[in-house]
Amino acid sequence: MLDIQLLRNHLAAVVARLETRGATLETTSFLALETERKDLQTRTQDLQARRNSLSKQIGQLKARGEDSTGAMQEVAGLGDALKHSEERLAVVLEEINAFVATVPNLPHESVPIGTSDAGNVEVKRWGNPRSFDFAAQDHVDIGAALGGLDLDVAVKISGARFSVMKGGVARMHRALAQFMLDTHTGEHGYTEVYAPYLVNAKSMFCTGQLPKFEEDLFGVLRDGADKLYLIPTAEVPVTNIVRDQILGAEALPLKFVCHTPCFRSEAGSYGRDTRGMIRQHQFDKVELVRIERPEDSWAALKELTAHAEAILELLDLPYRRMALCTGDMGFSSAKTYDLEVWLPAQNAYREISSCSNFEAFQARRMQARFRGDKGKPELVHTLNGSGLAVGRTLVAVLENYQQADGSVIVPQALRPYMGGLERLAPASESRL
RNA sequence: GGAAGCGUGGCCGAGCGGUUUAAGGCACCGGUCUUGAAAACCGGCGAUGGGCAACCAUCCGUGAGUUCGAAUCUCACCGCUUCCGCCA
């Protein structure tokens, strides 16, 4: 959420900045609401002040045993006007809040201007895509040959966009998550977190998924209880850890890593990436979350992105880093780097991580603050990034490490997590 | 699932219809003292919003209600604790 003061005092500048990301603000209705709010607020407060002082007089008169009917009559006359004014003010404030809650974050000044992913800028490239002396297969065929990936049976069990893994492939999927967690906790200083996969609407609001993107979520209804939502990313429960808190300055930064399944309805992406495990309703992800002092958040974004890149480098997977343009960034983000891994079968780089600085946007929704040097509570900055999407990392390993005979070499870094296994081979699959 | 109790500022905790302008303590900040620190003493110290200065309003889990006036009384909901039952 943007600071309401920014909208009140610098509306034109905010509008211009948001236009770069394709967002249009309904300024006319906002300004009308603000005018009414200002008027109602002063009127309400004047009436309240009058009521309070009269009520105090009544108390004092009664304590002295004097007559208080005059004051009683005057305050009775206030009643209707005050009630009316308070109720209308509550409605207007609610409408203003609802409006502000739908306004996306301002892009940082360093974000390239653009209207779609075509405007994203490559800022780094690492590794050399391998050249194959045979026809490279995609992960669906590789996985099927290994007997380790069955998308048809997943359709039977759940429907499209789910997968069933078995044997060595399932084990590699698990190994990848363990490897990522160990690297981030052991090498990068993150604290491992286990968090709920079902969260309430408030949590979804605070990180920015609600109210605008309900259609992207899976909801769970229960008799007589509030609706819960399946998390689309661990960002939601982990960032909400600091909701409604005033942290000591010495507590910062907080660095969390959390491995969870993620659930996305993928509404609006019909027909995209229908083949294989690239776009699923359920996928695992290891997420990095950081709570920072405002002055440290930009350095933290660089560091967090490098931590995600370290996983790709340890797995020796070629990738590039993209600075997302204004038109391609998520609702809550001030700046985002996407990491894209090389997929031989697609002959393309595909997103495998997204690292963002939200500045105070989520913190303001959450009322997540710390007590800084000035002694006053200040909003923290929040960041997160995938470190990495586990399913897509598995896809990348299968495709980049495939051999002519249909086997897949296990990356060195993963072998300790797979009992020293060096290769996934079709013939050996049943014994795993 | 049953019973009882409890939700007050960063933390602990008093207050149970009108000198509450929310006591007191801890923590924190400033000062005195000290070579320095600690202790002691003195002073300051909640959040949000409106004017942006004085000041005013709102906030005691959330929401309704009673009242001239609610942290305080009523109702509903949420959460926590303890005991019993059930359970991985």
PDB file of N, CA and C in Angstrom, chain A residues 133-207:
ATOM      1  N   ASP A 133      25.234 -33.310 -29.298  1.00  0.00           N
ATOM      2  CA  ASP A 133      25.508 -34.012 -30.546  1.00  0.00           C
ATOM      3  C   ASP A 133      24.422 -35.054 -30.823  1.00  0.00           C
ATOM      4  N   PHE A 134      23.291 -34.858 -30.185  1.00  0.00           N
ATOM      5  CA  PHE A 134      22.099 -35.668 -30.468  1.00  0.00           C
ATOM      6  C   PHE A 134      20.900 -34.751 -30.280  1.00  0.00           C
ATOM      7  N   ALA A 135      19.729 -35.227 -30.656  1.00  0.00           N
ATOM      8  CA  ALA A 135      18.549 -34.377 -30.537  1.00  0.00           C
ATOM      9  C   ALA A 135      18.131 -34.279 -29.065  1.00  0.00           C
ATOM     10  N   ALA A 136      18.230 -33.078 -28.505  1.00  0.00           N
ATOM     11  CA  ALA A 136      17.882 -32.895 -27.099  1.00  0.00           C
ATOM     12  C   ALA A 136      16.386 -33.099 -26.894  1.00  0.00           C
ATOM     13  N   GLN A 137      16.040 -33.870 -25.865  1.00  0.00           N
ATOM     14  CA  GLN A 137      14.635 -34.112 -25.560  1.00  0.00           C
ATOM     15  C   GLN A 137      14.161 -33.159 -24.467  1.00  0.00           C
ATOM     16  N   ASP A 138      12.872 -32.998 -24.349  1.00  0.00           N
ATOM     17  CA  ASP A 138      12.390 -32.160 -23.244  1.00  0.00           C
ATOM     18  C   ASP A 138      12.158 -33.026 -22.001  1.00  0.00           C
ATOM     19  N   HIS A 139      11.925 -32.375 -20.892  1.00  0.00           N
ATOM     20  CA  HIS A 139      11.885 -33.084 -19.616  1.00  0.00           C
ATOM     21  C   HIS A 139      10.740 -34.095 -19.543  1.00  0.00           C
ATOM     22  N   VAL A 140       9.688 -33.865 -20.334  1.00  0.00           N
ATOM     23  CA  VAL A 140       8.560 -34.793 -20.304  1.00  0.00           C
ATOM     24  C   VAL A 140       8.997 -36.153 -20.853  1.00  0.00           C
ATOM     25  N   ASP A 141       9.685 -36.115 -21.983  1.00  0.00           N
ATOM     26  CA  ASP A 141      10.158 -37.363 -22.583  1.00  0.00           C
ATOM     27  C   ASP A 141      11.271 -37.991 -21.746  1.00  0.00           C
ATOM     28  N   ILE A 142      12.161 -37.164 -21.258  1.00  0.00           N
ATOM     29  CA  ILE A 142      13.250 -37.685 -20.421  1.00  0.00           C
ATOM     30  C   ILE A 142      12.677 -38.362 -19.179  1.00  0.00           C
ATOM     31  N   GLY A 143      11.758 -37.663 -18.516  1.00  0.00           N
ATOM     32  CA  GLY A 143      11.159 -38.189 -17.299  1.00  0.00           C
ATOM     33  C   GLY A 143      10.378 -39.466 -17.540  1.00  0.00           C
ATOM     34  N   ALA A 144       9.659 -39.509 -18.641  1.00  0.00           N
ATOM     35  CA  ALA A 144       8.877 -40.703 -18.974  1.00  0.00           C
ATOM     36  C   ALA A 144       9.797 -41.886 -19.220  1.00  0.00           C
ATOM     37  N   ALA A 145      10.906 -41.630 -19.948  1.00  0.00           N
ATOM     38  CA  ALA A 145      11.862 -42.701 -20.252  1.00  0.00           C
ATOM     39  C   ALA A 145      12.491 -43.246 -18.970  1.00  0.00           C
ATOM     40  N   LEU A 146      12.662 -42.366 -18.003  1.00  0.00           N
ATOM     41  CA  LEU A 146      13.241 -42.792 -16.719  1.00  0.00           C
ATOM     42  C   LEU A 146      12.199 -43.507 -15.858  1.00  0.00           C
ATOM     43  N   GLY A 147      10.965 -43.466 -16.293  1.00  0.00           N
ATOM     44  CA  GLY A 147       9.892 -44.034 -15.494  1.00  0.00           C
ATOM     45  C   GLY A 147       9.601 -43.198 -14.268  1.00  0.00           C
ATOM     46  N   GLY A 148       9.998 -41.934 -14.295  1.00  0.00           N
ATOM     47  CA  GLY A 148       9.926 -41.102 -13.096  1.00  0.00           C
ATOM     48  C   GLY A 148       8.956 -39.943 -13.160  1.00  0.00           C
ATOM     49  N   LEU A 149       8.321 -39.767 -14.307  1.00  0.00           N
ATOM     50  CA  LEU A 149       7.400 -38.634 -14.423  1.00  0.00           C
ATOM     51  C   LEU A 149       6.158 -39.090 -15.160  1.00  0.00           C
ATOM     52  N   ASP A 150       5.013 -38.978 -14.508  1.00  0.00           N
ATOM     53  CA  ASP A 150       3.772 -39.442 -15.114  1.00  0.00           C
ATOM     54  C   ASP A 150       2.711 -38.363 -15.003  1.00  0.00           C
ATOM     55  N   LEU A 151       2.508 -37.653 -16.094  1.00  0.00           N
ATOM     56  CA  LEU A 151       1.562 -36.554 -16.070  1.00  0.00           C
ATOM     57  C   LEU A 151       0.140 -37.049 -16.348  1.00  0.00           C
ATOM     58  N   ASP A 152       0.040 -38.180 -17.036  1.00  0.00           N
ATOM     59  CA  ASP A 152      -1.297 -38.712 -17.341  1.00  0.00           C
ATOM     60  C   ASP A 152      -1.989 -39.227 -16.086  1.00  0.00           C
ATOM     61  N   VAL A 153      -1.237 -39.882 -15.229  1.00  0.00           N
ATOM     62  CA  VAL A 153      -1.862 -40.404 -14.021  1.00  0.00           C
ATOM     63  C   VAL A 153      -2.253 -39.256 -13.092  1.00  0.00           C
ATOM     64  N   ALA A 154      -1.514 -38.141 -13.186  1.00  0.00           N
ATOM     65  CA  ALA A 154      -1.869 -36.972 -12.382  1.00  0.00           C
ATOM     66  C   ALA A 154      -3.191 -36.375 -12.843  1.00  0.00           C
ATOM     67  N   VAL A 155      -3.442 -36.453 -14.142  1.00  0.00           N
ATOM     68  CA  VAL A 155      -4.726 -35.984 -14.676  1.00  0.00           C
ATOM     69  C   VAL A 155      -5.860 -36.798 -14.071  1.00  0.00           C
ATOM     70  N   LYS A 156      -5.624 -38.130 -13.999  1.00  0.00           N
ATOM     71  CA  LYS A 156      -6.648 -39.000 -13.415  1.00  0.00           C
ATOM     72  C   LYS A 156      -6.922 -38.617 -11.955  1.00  0.00           C
ATOM     73  N   ILE A 157      -5.854 -38.391 -11.226  1.00  0.00           N
ATOM     74  CA  ILE A 157      -5.997 -38.138  -9.787  1.00  0.00           C
ATOM     75  C   ILE A 157      -6.574 -36.755  -9.518  1.00  0.00           C
ATOM     76  N   SER A 158      -6.065 -35.741 -10.222  1.00  0.00           N
ATOM     77  CA  SER A 158      -6.444 -34.366  -9.899  1.00  0.00           C
ATOM     78  C   SER A 158      -6.940 -33.570 -11.094  1.00  0.00           C
ATOM     79  N   GLY A 159      -6.285 -33.698 -12.236  1.00  0.00           N
ATOM     80  CA  GLY A 159      -6.628 -32.904 -13.400  1.00  0.00           C
ATOM     81  C   GLY A 159      -5.370 -32.389 -14.064  1.00  0.00           C
ATOM     82  N   ALA A 160      -5.579 -31.468 -15.009  1.00  0.00           N
ATOM     83  CA  ALA A 160      -4.431 -30.902 -15.717  1.00  0.00           C
ATOM     84  C   ALA A 160      -3.596 -30.057 -14.767  1.00  0.00           C
ATOM     85  N   ARG A 161      -2.335 -29.874 -15.129  1.00  0.00           N
ATOM     86  CA  ARG A 161      -1.390 -29.040 -14.383  1.00  0.00           C
ATOM     87  C   ARG A 161      -1.032 -29.610 -13.008  1.00  0.00           C
ATOM     88  N   PHE A 162      -1.019 -30.933 -12.923  1.00  0.00           N
ATOM     89  CA  PHE A 162      -0.450 -31.601 -11.746  1.00  0.00           C
ATOM     90  C   PHE A 162       0.526 -32.652 -12.242  1.00  0.00           C
ATOM     91  N   SER A 163       1.410 -33.101 -11.353  1.00  0.00           N
ATOM     92  CA  SER A 163       2.329 -34.139 -11.788  1.00  0.00           C
ATOM     93  C   SER A 163       2.532 -35.180 -10.706  1.00  0.00           C
ATOM     94  N   VAL A 164       2.869 -36.383 -11.169  1.00  0.00           N
ATOM     95  CA  VAL A 164       3.272 -37.455 -10.275  1.00  0.00           C
ATOM     96  C   VAL A 164       4.709 -37.816 -10.629  1.00  0.00           C
ATOM     97  N   MET A 165       5.571 -37.804  -9.616  1.00  0.00           N
ATOM     98  CA  MET A 165       6.962 -38.214  -9.828  1.00  0.00           C
ATOM     99  C   MET A 165       7.215 -39.481  -9.031  1.00  0.00           C
ATOM    100  N   LYS A 166       8.143 -40.279  -9.518  1.00  0.00           N
ATOM    101  CA  LYS A 166       8.459 -41.528  -8.842  1.00  0.00           C
ATOM    102  C   LYS A 166       9.960 -41.782  -8.885  1.00  0.00           C
ATOM    103  N   GLY A 167      10.394 -42.675  -8.014  1.00  0.00           N
ATOM    104  CA  GLY A 167      11.756 -43.187  -8.057  1.00  0.00           C
ATOM    105  C   GLY A 167      12.819 -42.107  -8.025  1.00  0.00           C
ATOM    106  N   GLY A 168      13.802 -42.235  -8.906  1.00  0.00           N
ATOM    107  CA  GLY A 168      14.954 -41.333  -8.911  1.00  0.00           C
ATOM    108  C   GLY A 168      14.584 -39.890  -9.194  1.00  0.00           C
ATOM    109  N   VAL A 169      13.565 -39.684 -10.011  1.00  0.00           N
ATOM    110  CA  VAL A 169      13.155 -38.309 -10.322  1.00  0.00           C
ATOM    111  C   VAL A 169      12.544 -37.651  -9.078  1.00  0.00           C
ATOM    112  N   ALA A 170      11.677 -38.412  -8.383  1.00  0.00           N
ATOM    113  CA  ALA A 170      11.094 -37.887  -7.143  1.00  0.00           C
ATOM    114  C   ALA A 170      12.189 -37.610  -6.114  1.00  0.00           C
ATOM    115  N   ARG A 171      13.171 -38.503  -6.105  1.00  0.00           N
ATOM    116  CA  ARG A 171      14.255 -38.327  -5.150  1.00  0.00           C
ATOM    117  C   ARG A 171      15.096 -37.104  -5.498  1.00  0.00           C
ATOM    118  N   MET A 172      15.316 -36.894  -6.786  1.00  0.00           N
ATOM    119  CA  MET A 172      16.092 -35.715  -7.191  1.00  0.00           C
ATOM    120  C   MET A 172      15.336 -34.438  -6.838  1.00  0.00           C
ATOM    121  N   HIS A 173      14.018 -34.473  -7.005  1.00  0.00           N
ATOM    122  CA  HIS A 173      13.182 -33.322  -6.632  1.00  0.00           C
ATOM    123  C   HIS A 173      13.365 -33.000  -5.143  1.00  0.00           C
ATOM    124  N   ARG A 174      13.335 -34.042  -4.320  1.00  0.00           N
ATOM    125  CA  ARG A 174      13.537 -33.849  -2.882  1.00  0.00           C
ATOM    126  C   ARG A 174      14.958 -33.374  -2.599  1.00  0.00           C
ATOM    127  N   ALA A 175      15.920 -33.965  -3.291  1.00  0.00           N
ATOM    128  CA  ALA A 175      17.327 -33.607  -3.080  1.00  0.00           C
ATOM    129  C   ALA A 175      17.570 -32.132  -3.401  1.00  0.00           C
ATOM    130  N   LEU A 176      16.939 -31.657  -4.458  1.00  0.00           N
ATOM    131  CA  LEU A 176      17.112 -30.251  -4.846  1.00  0.00           C
ATOM    132  C   LEU A 176      16.653 -29.327  -3.716  1.00  0.00           C
ATOM    133  N   ALA A 177      15.483 -29.626  -3.147  1.00  0.00           N
ATOM    134  CA  ALA A 177      14.963 -28.778  -2.068  1.00  0.00           C
ATOM    135  C   ALA A 177      15.895 -28.821  -0.852  1.00  0.00           C
ATOM    136  N   GLN A 178      16.371 -30.011  -0.509  1.00  0.00           N
ATOM    137  CA  GLN A 178      17.281 -30.142   0.643  1.00  0.00           C
ATOM    138  C   GLN A 178      18.576 -29.372   0.399  1.00  0.00           C
ATOM    139  N   PHE A 179      19.099 -29.527  -0.818  1.00  0.00           N
ATOM    140  CA  PHE A 179      20.341 -28.835  -1.186  1.00  0.00           C
ATOM    141  C   PHE A 179      20.169 -27.317  -1.085  1.00  0.00           C
ATOM    142  N   MET A 180      19.072 -26.823  -1.578  1.00  0.00           N
ATOM    143  CA  MET A 180      18.822 -25.369  -1.523  1.00  0.00           C
ATOM    144  C   MET A 180      18.715 -24.899  -0.072  1.00  0.00           C
ATOM    145  N   LEU A 181      17.956 -25.626   0.726  1.00  0.00           N
ATOM    146  CA  LEU A 181      17.797 -25.239   2.135  1.00  0.00           C
ATOM    147  C   LEU A 181      19.144 -25.241   2.859  1.00  0.00           C
ATOM    148  N   ASP A 182      19.922 -26.296   2.653  1.00  0.00           N
ATOM    149  CA  ASP A 182      21.214 -26.388   3.334  1.00  0.00           C
ATOM    150  C   ASP A 182      22.155 -25.270   2.898  1.00  0.00           C
ATOM    151  N   THR A 183      22.127 -24.938   1.616  1.00  0.00           N
ATOM    152  CA  THR A 183      23.007 -23.877   1.120  1.00  0.00           C
ATOM    153  C   THR A 183      22.612 -22.522   1.721  1.00  0.00           C
ATOM    154  N   HIS A 184      21.332 -22.239   1.740  1.00  0.00           N
ATOM    155  CA  HIS A 184      20.905 -20.926   2.241  1.00  0.00           C
ATOM    156  C   HIS A 184      21.068 -20.800   3.752  1.00  0.00           C
ATOM    157  N   THR A 185      20.865 -21.894   4.466  1.00  0.00           N
ATOM    158  CA  THR A 185      21.061 -21.813   5.918  1.00  0.00           C
ATOM    159  C   THR A 185      22.550 -21.872   6.260  1.00  0.00           C
ATOM    160  N   GLY A 186      23.281 -22.784   5.626  1.00  0.00           N
ATOM    161  CA  GLY A 186      24.681 -23.001   5.971  1.00  0.00           C
ATOM    162  C   GLY A 186      25.636 -21.970   5.406  1.00  0.00           C
ATOM    163  N   GLU A 187      25.383 -21.533   4.170  1.00  0.00           N
ATOM    164  CA  GLU A 187      26.330 -20.635   3.496  1.00  0.00           C
ATOM    165  C   GLU A 187      25.868 -19.181   3.493  1.00  0.00           C
ATOM    166  N   HIS A 188      24.562 -18.966   3.480  1.00  0.00           N
ATOM    167  CA  HIS A 188      24.072 -17.601   3.272  1.00  0.00           C
ATOM    168  C   HIS A 188      23.424 -16.980   4.513  1.00  0.00           C
ATOM    169  N   GLY A 189      23.362 -17.737   5.601  1.00  0.00           N
ATOM    170  CA  GLY A 189      22.930 -17.146   6.864  1.00  0.00           C
ATOM    171  C   GLY A 189      21.431 -16.967   7.046  1.00  0.00           C
ATOM    172  N   TYR A 190      20.626 -17.757   6.351  1.00  0.00           N
ATOM    173  CA  TYR A 190      19.171 -17.647   6.524  1.00  0.00           C
ATOM    174  C   TYR A 190      18.697 -18.628   7.600  1.00  0.00           C
ATOM    175  N   THR A 191      17.634 -18.264   8.268  1.00  0.00           N
ATOM    176  CA  THR A 191      17.024 -19.119   9.278  1.00  0.00           C
ATOM    177  C   THR A 191      15.885 -19.920   8.646  1.00  0.00           C
ATOM    178  N   GLU A 192      15.938 -21.227   8.816  1.00  0.00           N
ATOM    179  CA  GLU A 192      14.908 -22.064   8.211  1.00  0.00           C
ATOM    180  C   GLU A 192      13.581 -21.898   8.948  1.00  0.00           C
ATOM    181  N   VAL A 193      12.513 -21.827   8.167  1.00  0.00           N
ATOM    182  CA  VAL A 193      11.169 -21.637   8.715  1.00  0.00           C
ATOM    183  C   VAL A 193      10.242 -22.707   8.161  1.00  0.00           C
ATOM    184  N   TYR A 194       9.394 -23.238   9.038  1.00  0.00           N
ATOM    185  CA  TYR A 194       8.280 -24.067   8.582  1.00  0.00           C
ATOM    186  C   TYR A 194       7.011 -23.265   8.824  1.00  0.00           C
ATOM    187  N   ALA A 195       6.152 -23.158   7.827  1.00  0.00           N
ATOM    188  CA  ALA A 195       5.011 -22.247   7.931  1.00  0.00           C
ATOM    189  C   ALA A 195       3.749 -22.905   7.381  1.00  0.00           C
ATOM    190  N   PRO A 196       2.579 -22.349   7.749  1.00  0.00           N
ATOM    191  CA  PRO A 196       1.312 -22.902   7.266  1.00  0.00           C
ATOM    192  C   PRO A 196       1.164 -22.778   5.753  1.00  0.00           C
ATOM    193  N   TYR A 197       0.496 -23.762   5.155  1.00  0.00           N
ATOM    194  CA  TYR A 197       0.187 -23.719   3.727  1.00  0.00           C
ATOM    195  C   TYR A 197      -1.187 -23.124   3.475  1.00  0.00           C
ATOM    196  N   LEU A 198      -1.986 -23.033   4.524  1.00  0.00           N
ATOM    197  CA  LEU A 198      -3.290 -22.389   4.454  1.00  0.00           C
ATOM    198  C   LEU A 198      -3.220 -21.126   5.298  1.00  0.00           C
ATOM    199  N   VAL A 199      -3.628 -20.000   4.713  1.00  0.00           N
ATOM    200  CA  VAL A 199      -3.567 -18.738   5.447  1.00  0.00           C
ATOM    201  C   VAL A 199      -4.896 -18.000   5.335  1.00  0.00           C
ATOM    202  N   ASN A 200      -5.106 -17.051   6.228  1.00  0.00           N
ATOM    203  CA  ASN A 200      -6.355 -16.294   6.198  1.00  0.00           C
ATOM    204  C   ASN A 200      -6.258 -15.127   5.206  1.00  0.00           C
ATOM    205  N   ALA A 201      -7.412 -14.498   4.973  1.00  0.00           N
ATOM    206  CA  ALA A 201      -7.490 -13.431   3.974  1.00  0.00           C
ATOM    207  C   ALA A 201      -6.608 -12.245   4.351  1.00  0.00           C
ATOM    208  N   LYS A 202      -6.495 -11.981   5.650  1.00  0.00           N
ATOM    209  CA  LYS A 202      -5.681 -10.847   6.093  1.00  0.00           C
ATOM    210  C   LYS A 202      -4.233 -11.009   5.643  1.00  0.00           C
ATOM    211  N   SER A 203      -3.704 -12.212   5.788  1.00  0.00           N
ATOM    212  CA  SER A 203      -2.325 -12.454   5.371  1.00  0.00           C
ATOM    213  C   SER A 203      -2.159 -12.216   3.876  1.00  0.00           C
ATOM    214  N   MET A 204      -3.133 -12.675   3.098  1.00  0.00           N
ATOM    215  CA  MET A 204      -3.078 -12.477   1.649  1.00  0.00           C
ATOM    216  C   MET A 204      -3.181 -10.992   1.298  1.00  0.00           C
ATOM    217  N   PHE A 205      -3.962 -10.266   2.070  1.00  0.00           N
ATOM    218  CA  PHE A 205      -4.071  -8.824   1.837  1.00  0.00           C
ATOM    219  C   PHE A 205      -2.735  -8.142   2.108  1.00  0.00           C
ATOM    220  N   CYS A 206      -2.097  -8.524   3.190  1.00  0.00           N
ATOM    221  CA  CYS A 206      -0.897  -7.811   3.630  1.00  0.00           C
ATOM    222  C   CYS A 206       0.266  -7.945   2.652  1.00  0.00           C
ATOM    223  N   THR A 207       0.383  -9.077   1.989  1.00  0.00           N
ATOM    224  CA  THR A 207       1.458  -9.212   1.008  1.00  0.00           C
ATOM    225  C   THR A 207       1.011  -8.780  -0.393  1.00  0.00           C
TER     226      THR A 207
END
